[in-house]
Amino acid sequence: MTEMVYGAIPARDGDPILPRWWSTLDKWSLGCVLMLFGVGLLLGLASSPPLAARNGFEPFHYVERQVIFGGAALVTLLVTTMMSPTLVRRLGVLGFIVTFVALLGLPFAGTDFGKGAVRWYSLGFASLQPSEFLKPGFVVVAAWMISASQHLGGPPGKSYSFMLTVAIVLILAMQPDFGQACLVLFGWGVMYFVAGAPITLLMVLAGAVAFAGTLAYSSSEHFARRIDGFLSPDLDPTTQLGYATNAIQQGGFFGVGVGEGQVKQSLPDAHTDFIIAVAAEEYGLMLVLFIIALYGTIVVRSLVRLLRERDPFIRLAGTGLACMFGVQAMINMGVAVRLLPAKGMTLPFVSYGGSSLIAGGIAVGMLLAFTRTRAQGEIGDILTGRGH
């Protein structure tokens, strides 16, 4: 409570490492992440046994795997929060290069697991989705380029970051994975806006995105089918969206009761893309609002702490990570209530999925590393030269 009112006290360099890390960390956001993971396990216990039975596994096969992946994600998150912004940047750049190469290799060695989009590598014991790991690395690289362009005599980083963004969006659209492509484009747009982009340029970019969407609709059957299904006034009750909408309506304010929900029997993705429908049906609107509040707390607290940050790279990267994290959650829940077309995007730390959990741990770990309290004087010191 003291930290919420007065803010965290910056640690001194001579303090021991662990106490220094703990005293500068945004503990409220970390607590929200842990609660989201706990909610994910709770919902996994409800949603995954029917799928496990259909696939010939033990009832809690997917829950046990989620515990393993989630444990790895939390360890990764905690280790990342202990890193300095410079180390986060270096590892982020290296990770981006590796995942970008992996993304390019998907057409040759990837698989679609019967879902019509080649997004994964099959490792036998698990699958790997490079686009999930690409996002945090991309934010770091783009923020680095944009911040470098603000230095006197710096490179044209904004132009470089834009060309890199367009390349990634085109590669993702070819899979096709329009959801991740939109998320990458949104993350870059947020960082570009925070860096001081003129509003006219952003409006031109918005027009270009609308034109690209029209082109995708006319040339991609996968994209057109999802848009047509979203715009159709009649909702087929036997589709995933139909089952999810009915489950949310049945749940009401307080749900039908633990274990009493039926949507998990019909939805093949009840434990991943549509897990919020399971939450709404069994626990009602109250749990859904609690989940939304947890995501909102992480995003708002992170952005407020970044307002005090003087380093342009940290401010841009942190803003990009926070906004992409929040928007991904909004997209997942928006699809379930039919506010958005189907995207095939997980709910961070709640949905089942090894790539999603571990990549989410990396992204939020970076965010918490960037939002740690640092002794940096007043913003006005930059103007007087006393901050150097």
XYZ file of C-alpha atoms in Angstrom:
388
model
C 0.000 0.000 0.000
C 2.861 2.374 0.768
C 4.277 1.788 -2.706
C 0.921 2.574 -4.315
C 0.668 5.911 -2.494
C 4.264 7.122 -2.447
C 5.946 5.005 -5.136
C 8.850 2.591 -4.756
C 12.098 3.893 -3.287
C 14.993 3.546 -5.755
C 17.588 1.081 -4.493
C 21.204 2.045 -3.938
C 23.910 0.365 -6.015
C 25.520 -1.083 -2.890
C 22.403 -3.025 -1.854
C 22.414 -6.835 -2.254
C 21.069 -8.013 -5.620
C 17.861 -9.758 -4.505
C 16.689 -7.045 -2.068
C 17.529 -4.406 -4.707
C 15.535 -6.319 -7.338
C 12.546 -6.822 -5.033
C 12.440 -3.212 -3.848
C 12.418 -1.838 -7.422
C 9.979 -4.357 -8.938
C 6.317 -3.580 -9.652
C 4.989 -6.172 -7.221
C 1.327 -5.431 -7.956
C 1.751 -6.291 -11.635
C 3.689 -9.439 -10.747
C 0.874 -10.437 -8.389
C -1.673 -9.936 -11.184
C 0.347 -12.198 -13.496
C 0.419 -14.930 -10.833
C -3.343 -14.610 -10.346
C -3.922 -14.877 -14.105
C -1.883 -18.076 -14.174
C -3.888 -19.412 -11.223
C -7.156 -18.610 -13.010
C -5.795 -20.381 -16.098
C -5.141 -23.548 -14.094
C -8.610 -23.345 -12.539
C -10.252 -23.035 -15.944
C -7.965 -25.730 -17.365
C -9.280 -28.156 -14.748
C -12.783 -27.454 -16.031
C -12.190 -27.236 -19.787
C -9.511 -29.785 -20.692
C -10.737 -33.217 -19.391
C -13.310 -33.703 -22.224
C -10.626 -32.963 -24.844
C -8.171 -35.277 -23.078
C -10.772 -38.072 -23.135
C -11.428 -37.561 -26.868
C -7.686 -37.764 -27.565
C -7.141 -40.833 -25.384
C -5.166 -39.115 -22.581
C -5.545 -39.035 -18.810
C -8.227 -36.543 -17.627
C -5.739 -33.912 -16.466
C -3.123 -34.440 -19.184
C -3.388 -30.881 -20.474
C -3.475 -29.380 -16.973
C -0.254 -31.193 -16.059
C 1.403 -29.875 -19.222
C 0.164 -26.390 -18.443
C 1.760 -26.577 -14.998
C 5.083 -27.551 -16.618
C 4.913 -24.849 -19.297
C 3.614 -22.293 -16.801
C 6.390 -23.082 -14.356
C 8.956 -22.574 -17.114
C 7.227 -19.326 -18.098
C 7.264 -17.964 -14.528
C 10.934 -18.850 -14.037
C 11.740 -17.147 -17.359
C 9.705 -14.125 -16.308
C 11.451 -13.759 -12.940
C 14.926 -14.183 -14.437
C 14.150 -11.592 -17.125
C 12.913 -9.052 -14.554
C 16.337 -9.173 -12.902
C 18.140 -8.088 -16.082
C 19.270 -4.565 -16.848
C 17.582 -2.755 -19.776
C 20.845 -3.036 -21.743
C 20.962 -6.812 -21.305
C 17.265 -7.103 -22.161
C 17.930 -5.160 -25.365
C 20.879 -7.334 -26.371
C 19.040 -10.604 -25.718
C 15.909 -9.214 -27.359
C 17.813 -8.439 -30.554
C 19.415 -11.893 -30.550
C 16.046 -13.564 -29.891
C 14.438 -11.585 -32.686
C 17.068 -12.722 -35.212
C 16.589 -16.378 -34.237
C 12.781 -16.259 -34.330
C 12.716 -14.279 -37.582
C 14.817 -16.985 -39.246
C 12.476 -19.613 -37.762
C 9.492 -17.709 -39.168
C 11.067 -17.739 -42.642
C 11.562 -21.509 -42.385
C 7.906 -22.335 -41.671
C 6.873 -22.852 -45.324
C 9.583 -25.525 -45.657
C 9.486 -27.334 -42.294
C 6.340 -26.111 -40.553
C 2.969 -27.796 -40.048
C -0.638 -26.649 -39.753
C -1.943 -29.466 -37.502
C -5.020 -29.587 -39.750
C -6.011 -25.966 -39.017
C -5.265 -24.549 -42.465
C -2.436 -22.211 -41.422
C 1.245 -23.207 -41.247
C 2.266 -21.575 -37.959
C 4.039 -24.284 -35.965
C 7.076 -26.547 -35.872
C 6.298 -30.025 -34.615
C 8.928 -31.167 -32.104
C 7.298 -34.519 -31.374
C 6.744 -33.956 -27.656
C 5.455 -30.406 -28.229
C 4.941 -27.735 -30.877
C 6.647 -24.368 -31.325
C 4.998 -21.224 -32.724
C 7.748 -18.758 -33.748
C 5.392 -15.768 -34.063
C 4.704 -15.848 -30.303
C 8.423 -15.511 -29.525
C 8.957 -13.002 -32.329
C 6.699 -10.333 -30.768
C 8.780 -9.331 -27.703
C 11.978 -9.355 -29.752
C 10.348 -7.265 -32.463
C 9.221 -4.639 -29.925
C 12.756 -4.358 -28.551
C 14.331 -4.046 -32.017
C 11.755 -1.531 -33.282
C 12.031 0.570 -30.094
C 15.817 0.543 -30.409
C 15.634 1.723 -34.029
C 13.082 4.457 -33.315
C 14.924 5.732 -30.235
C 18.228 5.793 -32.164
C 16.647 8.045 -34.796
C 15.995 10.668 -32.103
C 19.711 11.182 -31.475
C 21.537 13.960 -33.290
C 23.055 12.437 -36.427
C 21.341 9.122 -35.679
C 20.266 6.604 -38.341
C 16.811 6.790 -40.003
C 15.515 4.279 -37.461
C 11.831 5.092 -37.979
C 12.080 4.192 -41.662
C 14.055 1.013 -40.900
C 11.537 -0.052 -38.247
C 8.651 0.559 -40.661
C 10.255 -1.566 -43.396
C 10.915 -4.343 -40.867
C 7.303 -4.173 -39.676
C 5.946 -4.419 -43.225
C 8.175 -7.443 -43.909
C 6.964 -9.260 -40.776
C 3.312 -8.421 -41.436
C 3.555 -9.778 -44.994
C 5.226 -12.996 -43.801
C 2.547 -13.534 -41.137
C -0.257 -12.768 -43.597
C 1.076 -15.422 -45.957
C 0.762 -18.196 -43.308
C -2.059 -16.905 -42.963
C -2.007 -15.425 -39.456
C -3.807 -12.096 -39.732
C -4.308 -11.821 -35.972
C -0.600 -11.778 -35.156
C 0.062 -9.545 -38.179
C -2.419 -6.962 -36.857
C -0.895 -7.199 -33.372
C 2.630 -6.570 -34.703
C 1.401 -3.617 -36.769
C -0.467 -2.213 -33.766
C 2.606 -2.515 -31.530
C 4.743 -0.624 -34.020
C 2.038 2.021 -34.460
C 1.841 2.646 -30.715
C 5.612 3.073 -30.400
C 5.715 5.320 -33.478
C 2.913 7.456 -32.035
C 4.639 7.775 -28.647
C 7.858 8.768 -30.439
C 6.042 11.762 -31.921
C 4.614 10.666 -35.264
C 2.401 13.260 -36.994
C -1.300 12.367 -36.867
C -1.652 12.808 -40.643
C 0.921 10.090 -41.248
C -0.910 7.737 -38.871
C -4.161 8.431 -40.753
C -2.436 7.574 -44.038
C -1.175 4.333 -42.499
C -4.687 3.531 -41.247
C -5.973 4.012 -44.795
C -3.245 1.717 -46.119
C -4.229 -0.945 -43.588
C -7.882 -0.679 -44.669
C -6.830 -1.076 -48.314
C -4.672 -4.105 -47.411
C -7.647 -5.625 -45.578
C -9.842 -5.196 -48.650
C -7.146 -6.813 -50.788
C -6.815 -9.716 -48.338
C -10.586 -10.215 -48.364
C -10.655 -10.534 -52.140
C -7.593 -12.785 -52.408
C -7.677 -15.020 -49.298
C -10.497 -17.525 -48.848
C -9.417 -18.070 -45.216
C -9.685 -14.341 -44.436
C -12.930 -13.850 -46.377
C -14.612 -16.797 -44.622
C -13.880 -15.334 -41.197
C -15.037 -11.833 -42.152
C -18.251 -13.204 -43.738
C -18.954 -15.248 -40.619
C -18.435 -12.190 -38.432
C -20.673 -9.906 -40.529
C -23.448 -12.462 -41.035
C -26.593 -11.582 -39.027
C -27.302 -15.291 -38.550
C -25.013 -17.179 -36.172
C -24.719 -20.907 -36.783
C -25.143 -22.479 -33.298
C -22.934 -25.446 -34.307
C -19.835 -23.305 -34.940
C -17.228 -22.409 -32.330
C -18.572 -18.853 -32.125
C -22.107 -20.216 -31.760
C -21.139 -22.491 -28.878
C -19.134 -19.719 -27.174
C -21.932 -17.143 -27.493
C -24.496 -19.559 -26.079
C -22.175 -20.442 -23.152
C -21.677 -16.780 -22.261
C -25.438 -16.191 -22.352
C -26.086 -19.238 -20.152
C -23.546 -18.126 -17.544
C -25.252 -14.888 -16.556
C -23.816 -12.980 -13.601
C -22.743 -15.896 -11.379
C -22.443 -18.882 -13.723
C -24.142 -22.248 -13.859
C -21.781 -23.747 -11.275
C -18.352 -25.348 -11.146
C -18.177 -28.331 -13.498
C -21.742 -27.801 -14.744
C -20.860 -26.054 -18.007
C -21.499 -27.794 -21.329
C -19.468 -25.712 -23.793
C -16.292 -27.667 -23.053
C -17.996 -30.787 -24.446
C -18.519 -29.142 -27.844
C -15.681 -26.672 -28.351
C -12.384 -28.199 -29.565
C -10.531 -25.009 -28.499
C -12.292 -24.550 -25.158
C -8.958 -24.711 -23.318
C -7.173 -22.268 -25.654
C -8.831 -19.631 -27.875
C -12.262 -19.802 -26.208
C -11.343 -20.351 -22.580
C -13.132 -17.128 -21.606
C -16.396 -18.819 -22.682
C -15.746 -21.562 -20.108
C -15.093 -18.887 -17.463
C -18.306 -17.038 -18.346
C -20.451 -20.171 -18.384
C -19.272 -21.800 -15.160
C -18.335 -18.752 -13.066
C -20.325 -15.988 -14.732
C -19.678 -12.340 -15.467
C -18.027 -11.833 -12.082
C -14.970 -13.916 -12.976
C -14.763 -12.341 -16.447
C -14.705 -8.846 -14.895
C -12.035 -10.002 -12.436
C -9.876 -11.261 -15.326
C -10.349 -7.975 -17.217
C -9.373 -6.052 -14.064
C -6.136 -8.061 -13.765
C -5.127 -7.254 -17.364
C -6.120 -3.622 -16.904
C -4.047 -3.318 -13.733
C -0.900 -4.638 -15.431
C -1.276 -2.349 -18.451
C -2.219 0.830 -16.561
C 0.411 0.444 -13.842
C 3.095 -0.223 -16.441
C 2.169 2.826 -18.503
C 2.040 5.051 -15.411
C 5.505 3.915 -14.321
C 6.850 4.468 -17.854
C 5.653 8.091 -17.743
C 8.514 8.777 -15.310
C 11.114 7.095 -17.533
C 13.700 9.335 -19.199
C 15.342 6.776 -21.480
C 13.531 6.869 -24.886
C 14.292 3.215 -25.642
C 12.880 1.976 -22.315
C 9.811 4.194 -22.656
C 9.066 3.027 -26.207
C 9.769 -0.669 -25.643
C 7.801 -0.746 -22.392
C 4.832 1.000 -23.999
C 4.863 -1.392 -26.947
C 5.009 -4.476 -24.715
C 2.267 -3.229 -22.360
C -0.119 -2.247 -25.161
C 0.404 -5.464 -27.149
C -0.193 -7.506 -23.984
C -3.451 -5.706 -23.248
C -4.712 -5.694 -26.842
C -4.046 -9.428 -27.256
C -6.284 -10.071 -24.238
C -8.933 -7.723 -25.675
C -8.838 -9.487 -29.046
C -9.253 -12.932 -27.488
C -12.225 -11.858 -25.379
C -13.671 -9.743 -28.197
C -13.750 -12.760 -30.508
C -15.573 -14.857 -27.898
C -18.386 -12.273 -27.573
C -18.418 -11.668 -31.355
C -17.167 -8.105 -31.207
C -14.275 -9.107 -33.515
C -13.741 -11.699 -36.280
C -12.152 -14.985 -35.252
C -8.367 -14.546 -34.865
C -7.000 -17.742 -33.301
C -5.252 -15.818 -30.525
C -4.695 -17.064 -26.969
C -5.552 -15.289 -23.701
C -2.156 -14.490 -22.104
C -1.286 -16.682 -19.073
C -4.821 -18.139 -19.013
C -5.090 -20.193 -22.223
C -3.295 -23.517 -22.597
C -0.228 -23.489 -24.835
C 3.500 -23.833 -24.279
C 4.605 -21.232 -26.841
C 2.030 -18.726 -25.614
C 2.907 -19.171 -21.931
C 6.695 -19.041 -22.280
C 6.651 -16.193 -24.826
C 4.254 -14.334 -22.533
C 6.676 -14.864 -19.652
C 9.489 -13.362 -21.742
C 7.376 -10.361 -22.816
C 6.026 -9.518 -19.353
C 9.457 -10.190 -17.821
C 10.893 -7.575 -20.196
C 8.066 -5.195 -19.288
C 8.683 -5.587 -15.550
C 12.426 -5.118 -16.119
C 11.727 -1.855 -17.965
C 9.313 -0.584 -15.296
C 11.599 -1.221 -12.322
C 12.256 1.921 -10.300
C 15.559 3.560 -11.212
C 17.256 6.626 -9.746
C 17.229 9.045 -12.683
C 16.498 12.503 -11.332
C 13.890 14.829 -12.790
C 12.782 14.948 -16.426
C 13.686 18.640 -16.476
C 17.338 17.768 -15.861
C 17.562 16.756 -19.529
C 16.967 20.361 -20.579
C 19.598 21.794 -18.217
C 22.210 19.122 -18.820
C 22.276 18.032 -15.171
C 21.017 14.543 -15.987
C 24.294 13.381 -17.531
